[in-house]
Amino acid sequence: MGAQVFDWDHALEECRGCVCFQVKRGMRALVSAYDDALRPSGLRSTQFSMLGVIRAFGPLTSKKLGELMVIDKTTLARSVALLSREGLIRAEEGRDR
């Protein structure tokens, strides 16, 4: 009995019927387009969105910002540090750290 060959075409066809796959695929294409357009500014789409959220809501805790953006703590910390270093936001320690 020989090795079974994976059928990539069949697998892709199966994925095309999956809404989650299609939404994620579309989201990646959209994010890529925004990242390309923002490249001259040095910002990524996530950082640009973060600036918009901060502008709309005003001062926020890191926890609340992460919840609103639906991003993990590591990505949040990196983006906040970069935006702060670039002088685009001011990160301050609150009473609750």
mmCIF file of C-alpha atoms in Angstrom:
data_model
loop_
_atom_site.group_PDB
_atom_site.id
_atom_site.type_symbol
_atom_site.label_atom_id
_atom_site.label_comp_id
_atom_site.label_asym_id
_atom_site.label_seq_id
_atom_site.Cartn_x
_atom_site.Cartn_y
_atom_site.Cartn_z
ATOM 1 C CA MET A 1 0.000 0.000 0.000
ATOM 2 C CA GLY A 2 1.546 3.314 -1.128
ATOM 3 C CA ALA A 3 1.606 6.657 0.608
ATOM 4 C CA GLN A 4 -1.619 8.571 0.386
ATOM 5 C CA VAL A 5 -1.337 11.849 -1.535
ATOM 6 C CA PHE A 6 -3.020 14.846 0.021
ATOM 7 C CA ASP A 7 -5.637 16.360 -2.259
ATOM 8 C CA TRP A 8 -5.070 20.118 -1.924
ATOM 9 C CA ASP A 9 -7.763 21.013 -4.437
ATOM 10 C CA HIS A 10 -10.379 19.040 -2.533
ATOM 11 C CA ALA A 11 -9.282 20.574 0.777
ATOM 12 C CA LEU A 12 -9.503 24.101 -0.633
ATOM 13 C CA GLU A 13 -12.944 23.351 -2.041
ATOM 14 C CA GLU A 14 -14.064 22.193 1.414
ATOM 15 C CA CYS A 15 -12.724 25.409 2.970
ATOM 16 C CA ARG A 16 -14.567 27.576 0.468
ATOM 17 C CA GLY A 17 -17.821 26.425 2.062
ATOM 18 C CA CYS A 18 -16.670 27.442 5.538
ATOM 19 C CA VAL A 19 -17.848 30.910 6.588
ATOM 20 C CA CYS A 20 -15.138 31.207 9.246
ATOM 21 C CA PHE A 21 -12.415 30.429 6.680
ATOM 22 C CA GLN A 22 -13.808 32.981 4.240
ATOM 23 C CA VAL A 23 -14.163 35.720 6.858
ATOM 24 C CA LYS A 24 -10.602 35.169 8.114
ATOM 25 C CA ARG A 25 -9.270 35.094 4.557
ATOM 26 C CA GLY A 26 -11.079 38.340 3.735
ATOM 27 C CA MET A 27 -9.906 39.938 6.961
ATOM 28 C CA ARG A 28 -6.276 39.069 6.178
ATOM 29 C CA ALA A 29 -6.609 40.635 2.723
ATOM 30 C CA LEU A 30 -8.170 43.793 4.181
ATOM 31 C CA VAL A 31 -5.533 44.102 6.925
ATOM 32 C CA SER A 32 -2.801 43.597 4.341
ATOM 33 C CA ALA A 33 -4.225 46.414 2.200
ATOM 34 C CA TYR A 34 -4.354 48.754 5.210
ATOM 35 C CA ASP A 35 -0.812 47.791 6.253
ATOM 36 C CA ASP A 36 0.425 48.547 2.721
ATOM 37 C CA ALA A 37 -1.302 51.946 2.725
ATOM 38 C CA LEU A 38 0.001 52.794 6.213
ATOM 39 C CA ARG A 39 3.579 51.599 5.580
ATOM 40 C CA PRO A 40 4.944 55.147 4.893
ATOM 41 C CA SER A 41 3.714 56.260 8.332
ATOM 42 C CA GLY A 42 5.501 53.408 10.087
ATOM 43 C CA LEU A 43 2.223 52.259 11.651
ATOM 44 C CA ARG A 44 0.481 48.932 11.304
ATOM 45 C CA SER A 45 -3.274 48.679 10.952
ATOM 46 C CA THR A 46 -3.628 47.487 14.561
ATOM 47 C CA GLN A 47 -1.763 50.532 15.849
ATOM 48 C CA PHE A 48 -3.792 52.862 13.623
ATOM 49 C CA SER A 49 -7.004 51.310 14.950
ATOM 50 C CA MET A 50 -5.721 51.656 18.493
ATOM 51 C CA LEU A 51 -5.189 55.384 17.968
ATOM 52 C CA GLY A 52 -8.776 55.644 16.724
ATOM 53 C CA VAL A 53 -10.147 53.815 19.761
ATOM 54 C CA ILE A 54 -8.131 55.998 22.131
ATOM 55 C CA ARG A 55 -9.318 59.139 20.349
ATOM 56 C CA ALA A 56 -12.957 58.007 20.480
ATOM 57 C CA PHE A 57 -12.983 56.819 24.111
ATOM 58 C CA GLY A 58 -10.353 59.025 25.711
ATOM 59 C CA PRO A 59 -8.121 57.754 28.507
ATOM 60 C CA LEU A 60 -8.485 54.004 29.035
ATOM 61 C CA THR A 61 -6.929 51.339 31.189
ATOM 62 C CA SER A 62 -4.846 48.765 29.348
ATOM 63 C CA LYS A 63 -7.422 46.149 30.244
ATOM 64 C CA LYS A 64 -10.301 48.160 28.763
ATOM 65 C CA LEU A 65 -8.306 49.018 25.640
ATOM 66 C CA GLY A 66 -7.491 45.340 25.136
ATOM 67 C CA GLU A 67 -11.154 44.391 25.560
ATOM 68 C CA LEU A 68 -12.345 47.035 23.089
ATOM 69 C CA MET A 69 -9.730 46.010 20.523
ATOM 70 C CA VAL A 70 -10.100 42.273 21.205
ATOM 71 C CA ILE A 71 -6.337 41.766 21.316
ATOM 72 C CA ASP A 72 -4.103 39.812 23.650
ATOM 73 C CA LYS A 73 -1.941 41.404 26.361
ATOM 74 C CA THR A 74 1.330 40.839 24.475
ATOM 75 C CA THR A 75 0.143 42.556 21.287
ATOM 76 C CA LEU A 76 -1.398 45.344 23.361
ATOM 77 C CA ALA A 77 1.808 45.929 25.329
ATOM 78 C CA ARG A 78 3.946 46.011 22.165
ATOM 79 C CA SER A 79 1.621 48.442 20.403
ATOM 80 C CA VAL A 80 1.249 50.723 23.429
ATOM 81 C CA ALA A 81 5.038 50.788 23.898
ATOM 82 C CA LEU A 82 5.622 51.654 20.234
ATOM 83 C CA LEU A 83 2.937 54.357 20.121
ATOM 84 C CA SER A 84 4.226 55.802 23.383
ATOM 85 C CA ARG A 85 7.847 55.748 22.168
ATOM 86 C CA GLU A 86 6.761 57.562 18.989
ATOM 87 C CA GLY A 87 5.013 60.206 21.110
ATOM 88 C CA LEU A 88 1.582 59.364 19.668
ATOM 89 C CA ILE A 89 0.078 58.414 23.043
ATOM 90 C CA ARG A 90 1.003 58.874 26.677
ATOM 91 C CA ALA A 91 0.979 55.757 28.801
ATOM 92 C CA GLU A 92 0.788 56.411 32.520
ATOM 93 C CA GLU A 93 0.704 54.150 35.523
ATOM 94 C CA GLY A 94 -2.613 54.296 37.277
ATOM 95 C CA ARG A 95 -3.442 53.454 40.857
ATOM 96 C CA ASP A 96 -4.072 49.860 39.747
ATOM 97 C CA ARG A 97 -0.761 49.611 37.838
#
